[in-house]
Coordinates of N, CA and C in Angstrom, one line a residue:
Chain A
K1 N 124.2 174.6 143.1 CA 123.6 174.4 144.4 C 123.0 173.0 144.5
N2 N 123.3 172.3 145.6 CA 122.8 170.9 145.7 C 121.3 170.9 145.9
Q3 N 120.6 170.2 145.0 CA 119.2 170.1 145.0 C 118.7 168.7 144.7
V4 N 117.5 168.4 145.2 CA 116.9 167.1 144.9 C 115.4 167.4 144.5
E5 N 115.1 167.0 143.3 CA 113.7 167.3 142.8 C 113.0 166.0 142.6
Q6 N 111.7 165.9 143.0 CA 111.0 164.7 142.9 C 109.7 165.0 142.0
S7 N 109.3 164.0 141.3 CA 108.1 164.1 140.5 C 107.4 162.7 140.5
P8 N 106.1 162.7 140.4 CA 105.2 163.9 140.5 C 105.1 164.3 141.9
Q9 N 104.4 165.4 142.2 CA 104.2 165.9 143.5 C 103.2 165.0 144.2
S10 N 102.2 164.5 143.5 CA 101.3 163.6 144.1 C 100.8 162.6 143.0
L11 N 100.3 161.5 143.4 CA 99.9 160.4 142.5 C 98.8 159.6 143.1
I12 N 97.8 159.3 142.3 CA 96.7 158.5 142.7 C 96.6 157.3 141.8
I13 N 96.6 156.1 142.3 CA 96.5 154.9 141.5 C 95.6 153.9 142.2
L14 N 95.1 153.0 141.4 CA 94.2 151.9 141.9 C 95.0 150.8 142.5
E15 N 94.5 150.2 143.6 CA 95.1 149.1 144.2 C 95.4 148.0 143.2
G16 N 96.6 147.4 143.3 CA 97.1 146.4 142.4 C 97.9 146.9 141.3
K17 N 97.8 148.2 141.0 CA 98.6 148.7 139.8 C 100.0 149.0 140.3
N18 N 100.9 149.2 139.3 CA 102.3 149.5 139.5 C 102.4 151.0 139.3
C19 N 103.5 151.6 139.9 CA 103.8 153.0 139.7 C 105.3 153.2 139.8
T20 N 105.7 154.4 139.3 CA 107.1 154.7 139.3 C 107.2 156.2 139.8
L21 N 108.1 156.4 140.8 CA 108.3 157.8 141.2 C 109.7 158.2 140.8
Q22 N 109.9 159.5 140.5 CA 111.2 159.9 140.0 C 111.9 160.9 140.9
C23 N 113.2 160.8 140.8 CA 114.1 161.7 141.6 C 115.2 162.2 140.8
N24 N 115.4 163.5 140.6 CA 116.6 164.0 139.9 C 117.4 164.9 140.9
Y25 N 118.7 164.8 140.9 CA 119.5 165.5 141.8 C 120.7 166.2 141.2
T26 N 121.2 167.2 141.8 CA 122.4 167.9 141.3 C 123.4 167.9 142.4
V27 N 123.3 167.0 143.4 CA 124.3 166.9 144.5 C 125.7 166.5 144.0
S28 N 126.7 167.2 144.4 CA 128.0 166.8 144.0 C 129.0 167.3 145.1
P29 N 130.0 166.4 145.4 CA 130.2 165.0 145.0 C 129.2 164.1 145.7
F30 N 128.8 163.1 145.0 CA 127.7 162.2 145.5 C 128.3 161.1 146.3
S31 N 127.5 160.8 147.4 CA 127.9 159.7 148.3 C 126.9 158.5 148.2
N32 N 125.7 158.8 148.5 CA 124.6 157.8 148.4 C 123.3 158.4 148.2
L33 N 122.3 157.6 147.8 CA 120.9 158.0 147.6 C 120.0 157.1 148.4
R34 N 119.1 157.7 149.1 CA 118.1 156.9 149.9 C 116.7 157.2 149.5
W35 N 115.8 156.2 149.6 CA 114.4 156.4 149.5 C 113.8 156.1 150.8
Y36 N 112.9 157.0 151.3 CA 112.2 156.9 152.5 C 110.7 156.8 152.3
K37 N 110.0 156.1 153.1 CA 108.5 156.1 153.1 C 108.1 156.7 154.4
Q38 N 107.2 157.7 154.3 CA 106.6 158.3 155.5 C 105.1 158.2 155.6
D39 N 104.6 157.4 156.5 CA 103.2 157.4 156.7 C 102.7 158.6 157.5
T40 N 101.5 159.0 157.3 CA 100.9 160.1 157.9 C 101.1 160.0 159.4
G41 N 101.6 161.1 160.0 CA 101.8 161.1 161.5 C 103.0 160.3 162.0
R42 N 103.8 159.9 161.2 CA 105.0 159.1 161.6 C 106.3 159.6 161.0
G43 N 107.4 159.2 161.6 CA 108.7 159.5 161.0 C 109.0 158.7 159.8
P44 N 109.9 159.2 158.9 CA 110.3 158.5 157.7 C 111.0 157.2 158.1
V45 N 110.7 156.2 157.2 CA 111.4 154.9 157.4 C 112.2 154.6 156.1
S46 N 113.4 154.1 156.3 CA 114.3 153.9 155.1 C 113.8 152.7 154.3
L47 N 113.7 152.8 153.0 CA 113.4 151.7 152.1 C 114.7 151.1 151.5
T48 N 115.5 152.0 150.9 CA 116.7 151.5 150.2 C 117.8 152.6 150.4
I49 N 119.1 152.1 150.4 CA 120.2 153.0 150.3 C 121.1 152.5 149.1
M50 N 121.5 153.4 148.2 CA 122.3 153.0 147.1 C 123.6 153.9 147.0
T51 N 124.7 153.2 146.8 CA 125.9 154.0 146.5 C 126.1 154.1 145.0
F52 N 127.2 154.8 144.7 CA 127.5 155.2 143.3 C 127.5 153.9 142.4
S53 N 128.0 152.8 142.9 CA 128.2 151.7 142.0 C 127.0 150.8 141.9
E54 N 125.9 151.1 142.6 CA 124.7 150.3 142.6 C 123.7 150.8 141.6
N55 N 123.2 150.0 140.7 CA 122.2 150.4 139.7 C 120.8 150.1 140.2
T56 N 120.6 149.1 140.9 CA 119.3 148.7 141.4 C 119.3 148.0 142.7
K57 N 118.3 148.3 143.5 CA 118.2 147.6 144.8 C 116.7 147.4 145.1
S58 N 116.4 146.2 145.5 CA 115.0 145.9 145.8 C 114.7 145.7 147.3
N59 N 113.5 146.0 147.7 CA 113.1 145.7 149.1 C 111.6 145.3 149.0
G60 N 111.4 144.0 148.8 CA 110.1 143.5 148.6 C 109.5 144.0 147.3
R61 N 108.3 144.7 147.4 CA 107.7 145.2 146.2 C 108.3 146.5 145.7
Y62 N 109.2 147.0 146.5 CA 109.9 148.3 146.1 C 111.2 148.0 145.4
T63 N 111.4 148.6 144.2 CA 112.7 148.5 143.5 C 113.2 149.9 143.2
A64 N 114.4 150.2 143.6 CA 115.0 151.5 143.3 C 116.0 151.4 142.3
T65 N 116.1 152.3 141.4 CA 117.2 152.3 140.4 C 118.0 153.6 140.5
L66 N 119.2 153.6 140.1 CA 120.1 154.7 140.2 C 120.9 154.8 138.9
D67 N 120.9 156.0 138.2 CA 121.8 156.3 137.1 C 122.7 157.4 137.5
A68 N 123.9 157.1 137.9 CA 124.8 158.2 138.5 C 125.2 159.1 137.4
D69 N 125.2 158.7 136.1 CA 125.6 159.5 135.0 C 124.6 160.6 134.7
T70 N 123.3 160.3 134.7 CA 122.3 161.3 134.5 C 121.8 161.9 135.8
K71 N 122.3 161.3 136.9 CA 121.8 161.8 138.2 C 120.3 161.7 138.4
Q72 N 119.9 160.5 138.1 CA 118.4 160.2 138.2 C 118.2 158.9 139.0
S73 N 117.2 158.9 139.8 CA 116.8 157.7 140.5 C 115.3 157.5 140.3
S74 N 114.8 156.3 140.4 CA 113.4 156.0 140.4 C 113.1 155.0 141.5
L75 N 111.8 155.0 141.9 CA 111.3 154.0 142.9 C 110.1 153.4 142.2
H76 N 110.2 152.1 142.0 CA 109.1 151.4 141.3 C 108.3 150.6 142.4
I77 N 107.0 150.7 142.4 CA 106.2 149.9 143.4 C 105.4 149.0 142.5
T78 N 105.5 147.7 142.9 CA 104.8 146.7 142.1 C 103.5 146.2 142.9
A79 N 102.5 146.0 142.2 CA 101.2 145.4 142.8 C 100.9 146.2 144.0
S80 N 100.6 147.5 143.9 CA 100.4 148.4 145.0 C 99.3 147.9 146.0
Q81 N 99.5 148.2 147.2 CA 98.5 147.9 148.3 C 98.1 149.1 149.0
L82 N 96.9 149.1 149.6 CA 96.4 150.3 150.3 C 97.4 150.8 151.3
S83 N 98.2 149.9 151.9 CA 99.2 150.4 152.9 C 100.4 151.1 152.3
D84 N 100.5 151.1 151.0 CA 101.5 151.9 150.3 C 101.2 153.4 150.3
S85 N 100.0 153.7 150.6 CA 99.6 155.2 150.6 C 100.5 155.9 151.7
A86 N 101.3 156.8 151.2 CA 102.3 157.5 152.0 C 103.0 158.5 151.2
S87 N 103.9 159.3 151.8 CA 104.8 160.1 151.1 C 106.1 159.4 150.9
Y88 N 106.7 159.5 149.7 CA 108.0 158.9 149.4 C 109.0 160.0 149.2
I89 N 110.1 159.9 149.9 CA 111.1 161.0 149.9 C 112.4 160.5 149.4
C90 N 113.0 161.2 148.5 CA 114.3 160.9 148.0 C 115.3 161.8 148.7
V91 N 116.4 161.2 149.2 CA 117.4 161.9 149.9 C 118.8 161.6 149.4
V92 N 119.6 162.6 149.1 CA 120.9 162.4 148.5 C 122.0 162.9 149.5
S93 N 123.0 162.1 149.7 CA 124.1 162.5 150.6 C 125.3 162.8 149.8
D94 N 125.9 163.9 150.2 CA 127.2 164.3 149.6 C 128.4 163.7 150.4
S95 N 129.6 164.0 149.9 CA 130.8 163.3 150.5 C 131.0 163.9 151.9
N96 N 130.4 165.0 152.3 CA 130.5 165.5 153.7 C 129.4 165.0 154.6
Y97 N 128.7 164.0 154.1 CA 127.6 163.3 154.8 C 126.4 164.3 155.0
Q98 N 126.3 165.3 154.3 CA 125.2 166.2 154.3 C 124.0 165.5 153.6
L99 N 122.9 165.5 154.2 CA 121.7 164.9 153.5 C 120.9 166.0 152.9
I100 N 120.6 165.9 151.6 CA 119.7 166.9 150.9 C 118.4 166.2 150.6
W101 N 117.3 166.7 151.2 CA 116.0 166.0 151.1 C 115.2 166.6 150.0
G102 N 114.5 165.7 149.3 CA 113.5 166.1 148.3 C 112.2 166.4 149.0
A103 N 111.3 167.0 148.3 CA 110.0 167.5 148.8 C 109.1 166.3 149.0
G104 N 109.4 165.2 148.3 CA 108.5 164.0 148.5 C 107.4 163.9 147.4
T105 N 107.0 162.7 147.2 CA 105.8 162.4 146.3 C 104.7 161.8 147.2
K106 N 103.5 162.4 147.2 CA 102.4 161.9 148.0 C 101.7 160.9 147.1
L107 N 101.7 159.6 147.6 CA 101.0 158.5 146.8 C 99.8 158.1 147.5
I108 N 98.7 158.0 146.8 CA 97.4 157.6 147.3 C 97.0 156.4 146.5
I109 N 96.7 155.3 147.3 CA 96.2 154.0 146.6 C 94.7 153.9 146.9
K110 N 93.9 153.8 145.9 CA 92.5 153.7 146.0 C 92.0 152.3 145.8
P111 N 91.0 151.8 146.6 CA 90.6 150.5 146.4 C 89.8 150.3 145.1
Chain B
D1 N 115.4 146.6 170.8 CA 115.7 148.0 171.0 C 114.4 148.7 170.8
A2 N 114.1 149.8 171.7 CA 112.9 150.5 171.6 C 112.9 151.5 170.5
G3 N 114.0 151.7 169.8 CA 114.0 152.7 168.7 C 114.3 154.1 169.3
V4 N 114.2 155.1 168.5 CA 114.4 156.5 168.9 C 113.2 156.9 169.7
I5 N 113.4 157.4 170.9 CA 112.3 157.8 171.7 C 112.3 159.4 171.8
Q6 N 111.1 159.9 171.6 CA 111.0 161.4 171.7 C 109.9 161.7 172.7
S7 N 110.1 162.8 173.4 CA 109.0 163.3 174.3 C 109.0 164.8 174.4
P8 N 107.9 165.4 174.6 CA 106.5 164.8 174.6 C 106.1 164.4 173.1
R9 N 105.0 163.7 173.0 CA 104.5 163.4 171.6 C 103.8 164.6 171.1
H10 N 103.1 165.3 172.0 CA 102.4 166.5 171.6 C 102.6 167.6 172.6
E11 N 102.8 168.8 172.1 CA 103.0 170.0 173.0 C 102.2 171.2 172.5
V12 N 101.4 171.7 173.4 CA 100.6 172.9 173.0 C 101.1 174.0 174.0
T13 N 101.5 175.1 173.5 CA 102.0 176.2 174.4 C 101.6 177.5 173.9
E14 N 101.7 178.5 174.7 CA 101.4 179.9 174.3 C 102.7 180.6 173.8
M15 N 102.5 181.5 172.9 CA 103.5 182.3 172.4 C 104.3 182.9 173.5
G16 N 105.7 182.9 173.4 CA 106.5 183.5 174.4 C 107.0 182.5 175.4
Q17 N 106.4 181.3 175.5 CA 106.8 180.3 176.5 C 108.0 179.5 176.0
E18 N 108.8 179.0 176.9 CA 109.9 178.1 176.6 C 109.4 176.7 176.3
V19 N 110.0 176.1 175.3 CA 109.6 174.7 174.9 C 110.9 173.9 174.9
T20 N 110.8 172.7 175.5 CA 112.0 171.8 175.4 C 111.5 170.4 174.9
L21 N 112.1 170.0 173.8 CA 111.8 168.7 173.2 C 113.0 167.8 173.5
R22 N 112.7 166.5 173.8 CA 113.7 165.6 174.2 C 113.8 164.4 173.3
C23 N 115.0 163.8 173.2 CA 115.3 162.7 172.3 C 116.3 161.7 173.0
K24 N 115.9 160.5 172.9 CA 116.9 159.4 173.3 C 117.2 158.6 172.0
P25 N 118.4 158.6 171.5 CA 118.7 157.9 170.3 C 118.9 156.4 170.6
I26 N 119.0 155.6 169.6 CA 119.1 154.2 169.7 C 120.5 153.9 170.3
S27 N 120.6 153.0 171.2 CA 121.9 152.7 171.9 C 122.9 152.3 170.9
G28 N 124.1 152.9 171.0 CA 125.2 152.5 170.1 C 125.3 153.4 168.9
H29 N 124.2 154.2 168.6 CA 124.3 155.2 167.5 C 125.1 156.4 167.9
N30 N 126.0 156.9 167.0 CA 126.8 158.0 167.4 C 126.5 159.3 166.6
S31 N 125.5 159.3 165.8 CA 125.0 160.5 165.2 C 123.6 160.8 165.5
L32 N 123.2 162.0 165.7 CA 121.9 162.4 166.1 C 121.5 163.6 165.3
F33 N 120.3 163.6 164.8 CA 119.8 164.7 163.9 C 118.4 165.2 164.5
W34 N 118.3 166.5 164.4 CA 117.0 167.2 164.7 C 116.4 167.7 163.4
Y35 N 115.2 167.4 163.1 CA 114.5 167.9 161.9 C 113.2 168.6 162.3
R36 N 112.7 169.5 161.4 CA 111.4 170.1 161.5 C 110.7 169.8 160.2
Q37 N 109.4 169.5 160.4 CA 108.6 169.2 159.2 C 107.3 170.0 159.2
T38 N 107.0 170.8 158.1 CA 105.8 171.5 158.0 C 105.3 171.2 156.6
M39 N 104.0 171.5 156.4 CA 103.4 171.3 155.1 C 104.1 172.2 154.0
M40 N 104.4 173.4 154.4 CA 104.9 174.4 153.5 C 106.4 174.1 153.1
R41 N 107.2 173.6 154.0 CA 108.6 173.5 153.7 C 109.1 172.1 153.7
G42 N 108.3 171.1 154.0 CA 108.7 169.7 154.1 C 109.6 169.5 155.2
L43 N 110.5 168.5 155.1 CA 111.5 168.1 156.1 C 112.7 169.0 156.1
E44 N 113.1 169.6 157.1 CA 114.3 170.5 157.2 C 115.2 170.0 158.3
L45 N 116.5 169.9 158.0 CA 117.5 169.5 159.0 C 117.8 170.8 159.8
L46 N 117.7 170.7 161.1 CA 118.0 171.8 162.0 C 119.5 171.7 162.4
I47 N 119.9 170.6 162.9 CA 121.2 170.4 163.5 C 121.5 169.0 163.6
Y48 N 122.8 168.6 163.5 CA 123.2 167.2 163.7 C 124.5 167.1 164.6
F49 N 124.5 166.1 165.4 CA 125.6 165.8 166.3 C 126.3 164.5 165.8
N50 N 127.6 164.5 166.0 CA 128.4 163.3 165.8 C 129.2 163.1 167.1
N51 N 129.1 162.0 167.8 CA 129.8 161.7 169.0 C 129.6 162.9 170.0
N52 N 128.3 163.3 170.1 CA 127.8 164.4 171.0 C 128.3 165.8 170.7
V53 N 129.0 165.9 169.6 CA 129.5 167.3 169.2 C 128.7 167.8 168.1
P54 N 128.2 169.1 168.2 CA 127.4 169.6 167.1 C 128.3 169.8 165.8
I55 N 127.9 169.2 164.7 CA 128.7 169.3 163.5 C 128.2 170.4 162.5
D56 N 126.9 170.5 162.4 CA 126.3 171.4 161.5 C 125.0 172.0 162.1
D57 N 125.0 173.2 162.4 CA 123.8 173.8 163.0 C 123.3 174.9 162.1
S58 N 123.7 174.9 160.8 CA 123.3 175.9 159.9 C 121.8 176.0 159.6
G59 N 121.1 174.9 159.9 CA 119.7 174.8 159.7 C 118.9 175.4 160.9
M60 N 119.5 175.7 162.0 CA 118.8 176.3 163.1 C 118.3 177.7 162.7
P61 N 117.0 177.9 162.7 CA 116.4 179.1 162.2 C 116.9 180.4 162.8
E62 N 117.1 180.5 164.1 CA 117.5 181.7 164.7 C 117.9 181.4 166.1
D63 N 118.4 182.5 166.8 CA 118.9 182.3 168.1 C 117.9 181.8 169.1
R64 N 116.7 181.8 168.8 CA 115.7 181.3 169.8 C 115.8 179.8 169.9
F65 N 116.4 179.2 168.9 CA 116.6 177.7 168.9 C 118.0 177.3 169.4
S66 N 118.0 176.3 170.3 CA 119.3 175.8 170.8 C 119.1 174.3 171.0
A67 N 120.2 173.6 170.8 CA 120.2 172.1 171.0 C 121.5 171.7 171.7
K68 N 121.3 170.7 172.6 CA 122.4 170.2 173.3 C 122.4 168.7 173.3
M69 N 123.6 168.1 173.5 CA 123.7 166.6 173.6 C 124.7 166.4 174.7
P70 N 124.3 166.4 175.9 CA 125.2 166.2 177.1 C 125.9 164.9 177.1
N71 N 125.2 163.8 176.6 CA 125.8 162.5 176.6 C 125.3 161.7 175.4
A72 N 125.8 160.5 175.2 CA 125.4 159.8 174.0 C 124.0 159.3 174.0
S73 N 123.3 159.4 175.1 CA 121.9 158.8 175.2 C 120.8 159.9 175.3
F74 N 121.2 161.2 175.2 CA 120.1 162.2 175.4 C 120.5 163.5 174.7
S75 N 119.4 164.1 174.1 CA 119.6 165.4 173.4 C 118.3 166.2 173.7
T76 N 118.5 167.5 173.7 CA 117.3 168.4 173.8 C 117.4 169.5 172.7
L77 N 116.2 169.9 172.3 CA 116.0 171.0 171.4 C 115.1 172.0 172.2
K78 N 115.6 173.2 172.4 CA 114.9 174.2 173.1 C 114.5 175.4 172.3
I79 N 113.3 175.9 172.4 CA 112.9 177.1 171.7 C 112.5 178.1 172.8
Q80 N 113.1 179.2 172.8 CA 112.8 180.3 173.8 C 113.1 181.7 173.3
P81 N 112.1 182.5 173.1 CA 110.7 182.3 173.3 C 110.1 181.7 172.1
S82 N 109.0 180.9 172.3 CA 108.4 180.2 171.1 C 107.4 181.2 170.4
E83 N 107.2 181.0 169.1 CA 106.3 181.8 168.3 C 105.4 180.9 167.5
P84 N 104.2 181.4 167.1 CA 103.3 180.6 166.4 C 103.9 179.9 165.1
R85 N 104.9 180.6 164.5 CA 105.5 180.0 163.2 C 106.4 178.9 163.5
D86 N 106.6 178.6 164.8 CA 107.4 177.4 165.2 C 106.6 176.2 165.2
S87 N 105.3 176.3 165.0 CA 104.4 175.1 165.0 C 104.8 174.2 163.9
A88 N 105.0 173.0 164.2 CA 105.5 172.0 163.3 C 105.6 170.6 164.0
V89 N 106.0 169.6 163.2 CA 106.4 168.3 163.9 C 107.9 168.3 163.9
Y90 N 108.5 168.0 165.0 CA 109.9 168.0 165.2 C 110.3 166.5 165.4
F91 N 111.2 166.1 164.5 CA 111.7 164.7 164.5 C 113.2 164.6 165.0
C92 N 113.5 163.6 165.7 CA 114.8 163.3 166.0 C 115.2 162.0 165.3
A93 N 116.4 161.8 164.8 CA 116.8 160.6 164.1 C 118.2 160.3 164.6
S94 N 118.6 159.0 164.5 CA 120.0 158.6 164.9 C 120.5 157.6 163.9
L95 N 121.8 157.5 163.8 CA 122.4 156.4 163.0 C 123.7 156.0 163.6
R96 N 124.1 154.8 163.2 CA 125.3 154.2 163.8 C 126.6 154.8 163.2
E97 N 126.6 154.8 161.9 CA 127.8 155.3 161.3 C 127.4 156.5 160.4
R98 N 128.2 157.3 159.9 CA 127.8 158.5 159.2 C 127.2 158.2 157.8
V99 N 127.4 157.0 157.3 CA 126.8 156.6 156.1 C 125.8 155.5 156.2
G100 N 125.4 155.2 157.4 CA 124.5 154.2 157.7 C 123.0 154.6 157.5
E101 N 122.1 153.7 158.0 CA 120.7 154.0 157.9 C 120.3 154.8 159.0
Q102 N 119.4 155.8 158.7 CA 118.9 156.8 159.7 C 117.6 156.3 160.2
Y103 N 117.4 156.2 161.5 CA 116.2 155.8 162.2 C 115.5 157.0 162.8
F104 N 114.3 157.2 162.5 CA 113.5 158.4 163.0 C 112.7 158.0 164.2
G105 N 112.5 159.0 165.1 CA 111.6 158.8 166.2 C 110.2 159.2 165.7
P106 N 109.2 159.0 166.6 CA 107.8 159.3 166.2 C 107.4 160.7 166.1
G107 N 108.3 161.6 166.5 CA 108.1 163.1 166.3 C 107.4 163.7 167.5
T108 N 107.5 165.0 167.7 CA 106.8 165.8 168.6 C 106.0 166.8 167.8
R109 N 104.7 166.8 168.0 CA 103.9 167.8 167.3 C 103.7 169.0 168.2
L110 N 104.3 170.1 167.8 CA 104.3 171.4 168.6 C 103.3 172.4 168.0
T111 N 102.5 172.9 168.9 CA 101.5 173.9 168.5 C 101.7 175.1 169.4
V112 N 102.0 176.2 168.8 CA 102.2 177.5 169.6 C 101.1 178.4 169.2
T113 N 100.3 178.8 170.2 CA 99.1 179.6 170.0 C 99.4 181.1 170.3

């Protein structure tokens, strides 16, 4: 069964600190993996999209990694800011363009 | 571009009433998605269209839900009759190519009393 699991469910860190969010998937065949940021009361916004051949992709202070062999991805946030407080959702697409959504990690940045 | 436009932004209705949610995708995008988000179940795909044709509606919960896309610039999601368990935020999203980046609208918060 195609599944996307994220950890931790929630995370609280102090402003300025780094953090890493995890995503494990069992989707096959794999097409691409996306990370979204969703602010409270808003729709998700895409941060990165990675295909099978890409190991890492950065978007400002956000860096996503992908290990297609172990079917794991991570999202690393550097020097966190209060505006990073949001839910981060991992989404994996199969070859039929079906998107399988993870439950998300709720990140809270405290001053 | 104004992005994906959804209306209304908020809808409060009584159980049994018909509800129609509207979406205007980004111009030039040929795929459109309807999602529902609740605290309990997270983000769920209800249906998606490609070139105005419904491709996968397996996420539509039951016959009370229906979606149409009469042209490339407009789609509706209808619930008839509505029930309290339909209360959720409904998002519409569009993308240009099937593997491209998906852009979400601001959502419609539906409350059924």
